[in-house]
Amino acid sequence: MIPNKIVVVIDFGSQYTQLIVRRIRESGYYAELLPWDVSKEEVINLNPGAIILSGGPSSVYERHAPFVQDYFFELNVPILGICYGLQTLVDKLGGRVEKSSKREFGRSTLNLIEKNDPIFKGIQEKIEVWMSHSDRVEELPQGFYVIAQSENSPFAVVRNKEGNIYGVQFHPEVSHTQYGTKILSNFIEHIAKLDKNWEMKDFIREKIEEIRNTVGKGKVILGLSGGVDSSVLAVLIKKAIGDNLLPIFVDTGLLRLNEKEEVIKNFENLNIDIIVVDAKEEFFNALKGIEDPEEKRKVIGHVFIDVFEKEAKNLSKKYGEIEFLAQGTLYPDIIESKVSERKSASKIKTHHNVGGLPESLDFKIIEPFRYLFKDEVRKIGEILGIPYEILNRHPFPGPGLAVRIIGEVTKESVNKLQLADHIFIEELKKNNLYDSTWQAFAVLLPIKTVGVKGDFRTYENVIALRAVNSEDGMTADWSKLPYEFLNHVAKRIVNEVDGINRVVYDITSKPPATIEWE
């Protein structure tokens, strides 16, 4: 479902860009994210009602810096530039942008000059906004004027006389900016004058109908992990085609403690029969001697595909030809896979959700969530009546505990990590801290340290605990868990997990670190 008159967000590389799309959708309008060098035809085909230019790390005066394309102004739709988006607008239209003598990062006070401007409807005269820039506008293009200022940004919000081009120096999409979502929705509602067109109930109804029409009486197989995305997808497809859904759960041996049993129980309660494949030995054999994290991910991906393909063939013998494969691909997966093709992209880790299936599987792919964010999938789950415990599980990586074991993955190392991780999560839930953290887990380190247990000297492994708060995993801050709680968890791990004599807590944010250790 892509509604008429959508908001097109142009990506100039900001770490916050996906948040712009999310904020717009949360306000009830459909938005899509496209690269800055997108073709005119692709934009026109989306029938844009407004264009928003994101921030980015570049400077407009740098050689090969991305720029706002000329045809954007020919589309006759309102344009809003954010941070770098403002600067490239000003530069393109004849204004001047220079490196600022005083860089501005963090909170700043915005003073409204034209408080009656429609973009400020319902907003007080002074608000706190989030700045992140080292360049600033020094001279506006002809026909533009300033409507709000901050201490270090004399042109913090600008517009043209016609009232169809705006620019803001701060980031309205981040939670640190007061009324940030309101500013975005004001631009869409009062300046672009678009009607609300994005509601999850409509999406569910249309997707169920679409799946029924596509599949008919055919069978659909689904790789089920038990996580939020695949669980919601399974319930949605079951609602559409009933028992013609064949969910496959692969036990890789790299799951959390009692994971398989919990998944089976959860889906029994949802009246969905799942096919369980025990492939632990295949995964452990393939991982022997491998320590490099990227290589681990590749090996796990290949083995998973082999196991899945084998099971798919077995099911085809039983049920006849299976045409369709359902995947829980999300919009960030699509964006990241596209970004990796760009010249400026930096590869952080292998992404296994998009484009990882061999042509030999020869299925027609069904991806109902390919334009959704995880919070939108959770909303669908709520509407479908999926229990809170499933919808609010912390994210878990596709390669499982293998990326939380630094070094070689063995049955012994997995067992240690499973027990330590289980203690951590169990205590978070007991102390009502689980829902206040976005993701929490334990990591097994390959180093050993000297310790004392009873009257004996020990030389055993270290467990690192990691807990972060985040909105979407793109950025994250470490969770300030109580000292007494961490002390209790550390004591339990050291006392109850053989081979562990030391526990440390990771207090690094993302960036500079990633959330996972591998």
XYZ file of C-alpha atoms in Angstrom:
518
model
C 0.000 0.000 0.000
C 1.539 3.282 -1.131
C -1.015 6.115 -0.702
C -1.406 9.045 -3.056
C 0.592 12.188 -2.326
C 3.405 10.904 -0.142
C 6.270 12.682 1.590
C 9.610 11.955 -0.075
C 12.600 12.184 2.276
C 15.931 12.693 0.514
C 18.889 11.080 2.286
C 22.115 13.104 2.532
C 23.679 10.668 4.991
C 22.592 11.815 8.444
C 22.510 9.198 11.180
C 19.026 10.518 12.006
C 17.527 10.270 8.507
C 15.346 7.225 9.164
C 13.903 9.037 12.172
C 12.450 11.668 9.833
C 10.458 8.986 8.031
C 9.301 7.479 11.313
C 8.165 10.802 12.764
C 6.154 11.572 9.640
C 4.453 8.179 9.701
C 3.737 8.531 13.420
C 1.898 11.734 12.508
C -0.329 9.818 10.080
C 1.367 10.534 6.735
C 3.160 8.045 4.488
C 6.830 8.789 3.762
C 9.602 7.050 1.851
C 13.359 7.518 1.965
C 15.386 7.889 -1.238
C 19.078 8.624 -1.916
C 20.059 12.194 -2.804
C 20.919 11.222 -6.397
C 17.592 9.491 -7.075
C 16.256 9.872 -10.605
C 13.470 12.276 -11.485
C 11.355 9.417 -12.831
C 11.488 7.469 -9.581
C 10.410 10.481 -7.541
C 7.592 11.375 -9.938
C 6.333 7.780 -9.865
C 5.841 8.088 -6.098
C 3.527 11.079 -6.613
C 5.213 13.329 -4.022
C 3.225 15.923 -2.114
C 6.258 17.262 -0.241
C 10.038 16.829 -0.205
C 12.199 16.856 2.916
C 15.982 17.074 2.597
C 17.829 15.329 5.445
C 20.958 16.351 7.274
C 24.343 14.875 6.472
C 28.049 14.893 7.332
C 29.251 16.758 4.227
C 30.031 20.431 3.644
C 28.514 22.092 0.584
C 31.865 23.595 -0.431
C 33.633 20.209 -0.467
C 34.461 18.614 -3.789
C 31.941 15.862 -4.668
C 29.562 16.922 -1.880
C 25.967 15.736 -2.462
C 23.598 18.445 -3.614
C 19.910 19.194 -4.085
C 18.943 18.350 -7.644
C 17.489 20.975 -9.947
C 14.395 18.972 -10.822
C 13.172 19.078 -7.189
C 12.167 22.689 -7.811
C 10.284 21.703 -10.976
C 7.946 19.330 -9.099
C 5.927 22.242 -7.687
C 5.732 20.753 -4.183
C 6.858 22.309 -0.867
C 10.449 21.599 0.201
C 11.903 21.502 3.730
C 15.671 21.333 4.269
C 17.049 20.007 7.584
C 20.602 20.940 8.687
C 22.731 19.978 5.638
C 19.470 19.956 3.686
C 19.065 23.644 4.538
C 22.662 24.380 3.600
C 22.525 22.683 0.209
C 19.247 24.519 -0.506
C 20.849 27.869 0.323
C 23.935 27.047 -1.712
C 21.901 25.927 -4.721
C 19.692 29.033 -4.694
C 22.547 31.554 -4.500
C 23.092 32.028 -0.772
C 26.342 31.484 1.144
C 27.367 28.731 3.570
C 30.685 28.815 5.440
C 32.464 26.973 8.196
C 31.310 28.382 11.510
C 33.826 29.901 13.933
C 31.808 28.219 16.683
C 30.507 24.741 16.034
C 27.122 23.893 17.513
C 26.458 20.387 18.853
C 23.749 19.550 21.368
C 20.904 21.549 22.841
C 20.307 25.152 21.847
C 17.492 27.636 22.450
C 15.456 28.596 19.401
C 13.771 32.016 19.441
C 10.826 32.422 17.079
C 10.762 35.697 15.151
C 7.678 35.047 13.011
C 5.691 33.114 15.607
C 2.550 33.185 13.430
C 4.207 31.353 10.564
C 2.293 28.117 9.809
C 5.347 25.965 10.517
C 5.214 27.189 14.138
C 1.482 26.630 14.667
C 0.886 25.518 18.278
C 4.525 26.092 19.311
C 5.737 28.430 22.056
C 8.112 31.338 21.358
C 11.230 29.721 22.874
C 12.000 26.009 22.547
C 14.988 23.728 23.024
C 16.298 22.210 19.787
C 19.087 19.778 18.911
C 21.912 21.178 16.796
C 24.643 19.174 15.077
C 26.659 21.263 12.621
C 30.036 22.880 12.037
C 28.911 24.967 9.020
C 26.221 27.619 9.014
C 24.315 29.858 6.627
C 25.947 33.291 6.359
C 23.824 34.837 3.605
C 20.342 33.926 2.407
C 19.354 33.608 -1.250
C 17.306 36.407 -2.740
C 13.661 36.118 -1.733
C 14.344 34.371 1.569
C 14.077 35.702 5.110
C 14.726 34.438 8.632
C 11.842 33.377 10.903
C 13.758 31.942 13.910
C 17.252 32.234 15.392
C 19.496 30.551 17.934
C 22.505 32.025 19.706
C 24.955 30.689 17.146
C 22.651 30.353 14.129
C 21.232 33.675 12.904
C 19.387 31.752 10.180
C 18.131 28.818 12.256
C 14.768 28.695 10.431
C 14.226 30.364 7.058
C 11.606 30.433 4.317
C 11.046 31.997 0.941
C 8.451 34.714 0.340
C 6.179 32.332 -1.523
C 6.040 30.091 1.545
C 6.794 26.832 -0.247
C 10.499 26.393 0.647
C 11.647 26.171 4.267
C 14.890 25.291 6.002
C 15.831 24.513 9.622
C 19.380 24.302 10.971
C 18.454 21.932 13.823
C 17.115 18.356 13.821
C 13.340 18.275 14.441
C 13.292 14.486 14.097
C 15.245 13.709 17.297
C 13.523 13.427 20.659
C 15.796 16.137 22.164
C 14.051 18.816 20.066
C 10.910 20.186 21.696
C 7.934 20.198 19.320
C 10.108 18.568 16.665
C 7.385 16.216 15.426
C 4.939 19.125 15.542
C 7.203 21.174 13.266
C 7.355 18.322 10.762
C 3.604 17.718 10.861
C 2.936 21.469 10.550
C 5.018 21.524 7.380
C 3.070 18.598 5.936
C -0.403 19.655 7.088
C -0.365 23.449 6.840
C 2.252 24.100 4.158
C 2.092 21.024 1.897
C -1.610 20.650 2.812
C -1.588 16.845 2.609
C -4.330 14.654 4.035
C -3.470 11.944 6.557
C -3.109 8.640 4.747
C -1.242 6.196 6.985
C -3.019 3.958 9.514
C -2.052 0.429 10.574
C -5.605 -0.957 10.588
C -5.949 -0.116 6.899
C -2.529 -1.621 6.212
C -3.465 -4.926 7.876
C -6.741 -5.235 5.998
C -5.108 -4.494 2.649
C -2.157 -6.837 3.259
C -4.394 -9.755 4.229
C -6.380 -9.265 1.043
C -3.194 -8.900 -1.011
C -1.700 -12.122 0.411
C -4.917 -14.049 -0.272
C -5.047 -12.807 -3.855
C -1.361 -13.563 -4.426
C -1.204 -17.010 -2.835
C -4.654 -18.383 -3.627
C -4.673 -22.004 -2.443
C -0.893 -22.282 -2.546
C 1.501 -22.935 0.340
C 3.803 -20.374 1.955
C 6.912 -21.284 3.927
C 8.344 -18.921 6.509
C 11.631 -18.936 8.387
C 10.460 -18.411 11.952
C 12.892 -17.111 14.595
C 10.403 -16.387 17.359
C 11.339 -12.709 17.329
C 8.961 -9.807 16.804
C 9.096 -9.553 12.996
C 8.704 -13.215 12.080
C 6.099 -13.795 14.825
C 3.874 -10.945 13.653
C 4.361 -12.027 10.042
C 3.322 -15.593 10.898
C 0.103 -14.411 12.582
C -0.714 -12.057 9.684
C -0.220 -14.759 7.041
C -2.090 -17.339 9.123
C -5.013 -14.901 9.218
C -4.848 -14.632 5.446
C -4.386 -18.277 4.354
C -4.856 -20.463 7.452
C -3.047 -23.807 7.481
C -1.437 -23.173 4.103
C 1.289 -21.388 6.097
C 4.273 -23.649 6.878
C 6.562 -21.952 9.449
C 10.025 -23.499 9.815
C 11.962 -22.994 13.047
C 15.651 -23.928 12.764
C 17.387 -24.800 16.028
C 20.914 -23.636 15.301
C 22.277 -24.428 18.758
C 23.098 -20.712 19.001
C 19.839 -19.702 20.648
C 19.181 -18.391 24.139
C 18.527 -20.838 26.974
C 15.202 -22.674 26.504
C 14.503 -20.638 23.358
C 13.161 -23.534 21.295
C 10.726 -24.616 24.017
C 9.468 -21.050 24.493
C 8.882 -20.553 20.759
C 6.959 -23.815 20.463
C 4.800 -22.885 23.468
C 4.149 -19.347 22.197
C 2.942 -20.574 18.821
C 0.819 -23.311 20.316
C -0.964 -20.526 22.197
C -1.379 -18.671 18.872
C -2.802 -21.851 17.255
C 0.041 -22.040 14.749
C 1.813 -25.352 14.136
C 5.529 -24.932 13.481
C 8.038 -27.295 11.911
C 11.139 -27.630 14.104
C 14.444 -28.594 12.480
C 17.328 -29.660 14.749
C 20.477 -28.457 12.961
C 22.796 -27.869 15.933
C 25.499 -30.255 14.736
C 25.624 -28.706 11.255
C 26.214 -25.241 12.688
C 28.814 -26.261 15.287
C 30.756 -28.309 12.727
C 30.779 -25.417 10.264
C 31.991 -22.953 12.904
C 34.977 -25.008 14.076
C 38.157 -22.958 14.129
C 36.499 -19.724 12.945
C 37.153 -16.596 15.009
C 36.632 -13.705 12.580
C 33.171 -12.167 13.181
C 32.446 -11.460 9.522
C 33.373 -15.012 8.585
C 31.111 -16.350 11.346
C 28.165 -14.440 9.930
C 28.831 -15.730 6.418
C 29.182 -19.340 7.551
C 26.017 -19.192 9.644
C 24.139 -17.646 6.716
C 25.280 -20.352 4.307
C 24.457 -23.205 6.695
C 21.041 -21.713 7.441
C 20.245 -21.514 3.738
C 21.370 -25.129 3.201
C 19.256 -26.378 6.112
C 16.259 -24.307 5.049
C 16.548 -25.445 1.434
C 16.715 -29.105 2.495
C 13.616 -28.748 4.680
C 11.774 -26.874 1.914
C 12.419 -29.793 -0.439
C 11.113 -32.254 2.165
C 7.944 -30.190 2.568
C 7.499 -30.027 -1.216
C 7.519 -33.831 -1.344
C 4.792 -33.877 1.304
C 2.576 -31.020 0.115
C 3.452 -30.635 -3.540
C 5.192 -27.672 -5.103
C 5.581 -24.707 -2.740
C 5.627 -21.420 -4.635
C 5.982 -18.792 -1.931
C 8.513 -17.788 0.718
C 7.585 -15.136 3.294
C 10.279 -12.939 4.808
C 10.096 -10.418 7.648
C 12.211 -7.870 5.790
C 11.791 -4.374 7.248
C 12.289 -0.953 5.681
C 15.647 -0.348 7.444
C 16.863 -3.641 5.895
C 15.965 -2.326 2.439
C 17.582 1.035 3.124
C 20.806 -0.517 4.452
C 21.111 -2.872 1.498
C 20.670 0.063 -0.896
C 23.106 2.217 1.049
C 25.772 -0.472 0.742
C 25.697 0.025 -3.019
C 26.584 3.718 -2.768
C 30.133 4.940 -3.201
C 30.178 6.679 0.171
C 28.898 3.665 2.087
C 30.959 2.116 4.844
C 30.393 -1.581 5.426
C 29.842 -2.252 9.131
C 28.678 -5.857 9.043
C 27.098 -8.349 6.700
C 23.343 -7.991 6.548
C 21.626 -11.324 6.132
C 18.002 -10.227 5.803
C 18.082 -8.965 2.242
C 19.186 -10.752 -0.879
C 20.756 -13.724 0.905
C 18.719 -16.496 -0.691
C 20.121 -18.539 -3.576
C 18.274 -18.631 -6.879
C 18.014 -22.419 -6.545
C 15.276 -21.953 -3.928
C 13.156 -20.496 -6.722
C 10.353 -19.053 -4.566
C 8.169 -16.057 -5.123
C 8.976 -13.736 -2.243
C 6.304 -12.254 0.009
C 7.517 -9.321 2.133
C 4.500 -7.546 3.648
C 6.649 -5.468 6.023
C 9.281 -4.230 3.567
C 8.145 -0.603 3.981
C 7.654 -0.734 7.761
C 9.773 0.060 10.806
C 9.903 -2.279 13.793
C 7.660 -0.093 15.939
C 5.054 -0.245 13.159
C 5.319 -4.051 13.108
C 4.770 -4.062 16.873
C 1.659 -1.941 16.351
C 0.355 -4.510 13.851
C 1.062 -7.219 16.421
C -0.970 -5.349 19.028
C -3.911 -5.034 16.639
C -3.654 -8.758 15.824
C -3.746 -9.627 19.530
C -0.215 -11.018 19.880
C 0.858 -11.165 23.556
C 2.930 -8.330 25.001
C 5.756 -10.719 25.964
C 6.379 -11.604 22.310
C 6.024 -8.086 20.905
C 8.362 -6.493 23.422
C 11.204 -8.976 23.379
C 14.598 -7.392 23.045
C 16.187 -7.604 19.574
C 18.229 -10.749 18.971
C 20.782 -11.049 16.144
C 20.134 -13.462 13.287
C 23.459 -15.314 13.836
C 22.446 -15.806 17.467
C 24.928 -16.132 20.307
C 27.765 -16.656 17.822
C 28.211 -12.872 17.579
C 28.244 -12.575 21.360
C 31.094 -15.066 21.738
C 34.380 -13.377 20.947
C 36.542 -16.003 19.299
C 35.699 -19.570 18.322
C 32.160 -20.828 18.931
C 31.952 -24.192 20.725
C 29.236 -26.051 22.600
C 31.037 -25.234 25.842
C 31.247 -21.506 25.107
C 27.581 -21.389 24.065
C 26.568 -23.159 27.274
C 28.472 -20.640 29.428
C 26.955 -17.692 27.596
C 23.426 -19.107 27.638
C 23.506 -19.462 31.434
C 25.044 -16.017 32.052
C 22.659 -14.322 29.617
C 19.675 -16.107 31.174
C 20.618 -14.864 34.647
C 20.964 -11.276 33.381
C 17.611 -11.264 31.569
C 15.842 -13.090 34.411
C 17.022 -10.495 36.928
C 16.066 -7.606 34.642
C 12.528 -8.968 34.504
C 12.384 -9.671 38.254
C 13.450 -6.105 39.013
C 11.113 -4.488 36.444
C 14.074 -3.233 34.398
C 13.587 -5.306 31.240
C 11.045 -2.997 29.598
C 13.050 0.121 30.475
C 16.035 -1.107 28.417
C 15.912 -1.428 24.632
C 18.346 -4.351 24.477
C 20.354 -6.255 27.078
C 22.618 -9.281 26.807
C 25.842 -10.951 27.937
C 29.055 -11.372 25.933
C 31.646 -14.101 26.493
C 35.198 -12.797 26.217
C 38.114 -15.007 25.096
C 40.444 -13.727 27.812
C 40.958 -15.409 31.177
C 41.741 -13.686 34.450
C 42.927 -14.803 37.852
C 40.324 -15.121 40.564
C 39.624 -16.840 43.867
C 36.742 -19.183 44.627
C 36.767 -20.531 48.157
C 40.376 -21.269 48.978
C 41.344 -21.972 45.388
C 42.958 -19.822 42.726
C 41.004 -19.778 39.446
C 41.910 -18.817 35.923
C 38.612 -18.417 34.067
C 36.688 -16.433 31.466
C 35.166 -12.954 31.674
C 31.527 -12.088 30.963
C 30.673 -8.575 29.763
C 27.146 -7.300 30.331
C 25.658 -4.887 27.807
C 22.416 -2.903 28.160
C 21.431 0.049 25.977
C 18.580 2.460 25.448
C 17.670 3.336 21.879
C 14.737 4.120 19.618
C 15.790 2.040 16.640
C 19.344 0.790 17.161
C 20.883 3.423 14.875
C 22.204 5.283 17.907
C 22.191 4.064 21.494
C 23.250 5.087 24.985
C 24.292 2.665 27.702
C 21.640 1.965 30.332
C 22.309 3.379 33.788
C 21.305 0.237 35.676
C 21.492 0.439 39.505
C 24.818 -0.550 41.046
C 23.100 -2.864 43.509
C 21.378 -4.661 40.644
C 24.616 -5.114 38.681
C 26.363 -6.352 41.814
C 23.652 -8.955 42.371
C 23.769 -10.143 38.738
C 27.575 -10.399 38.806
C 27.478 -12.487 41.991
C 24.916 -14.858 40.514
C 26.883 -15.328 37.285
C 30.178 -15.992 39.052
C 28.557 -18.388 41.524
C 26.283 -20.250 39.103
C 28.184 -20.416 35.795
C 31.179 -22.741 35.729
C 34.268 -21.240 34.134
C 33.411 -17.567 34.835
C 35.181 -15.623 37.585
C 34.757 -12.005 36.485
C 31.909 -9.799 35.220
C 32.295 -6.330 33.645
C 29.696 -3.792 32.424
C 29.996 -2.063 29.040
C 29.361 1.692 29.339
C 30.125 2.646 25.725
C 27.495 4.373 23.607
C 26.803 3.927 19.876
C 28.649 5.600 18.276
C 31.578 5.099 18.732
C 30.853 1.452 19.588
C 28.259 -0.789 17.974
C 25.574 -2.361 20.153
C 26.725 -5.916 19.483
C 30.376 -6.705 20.097
C 30.837 -8.510 16.780
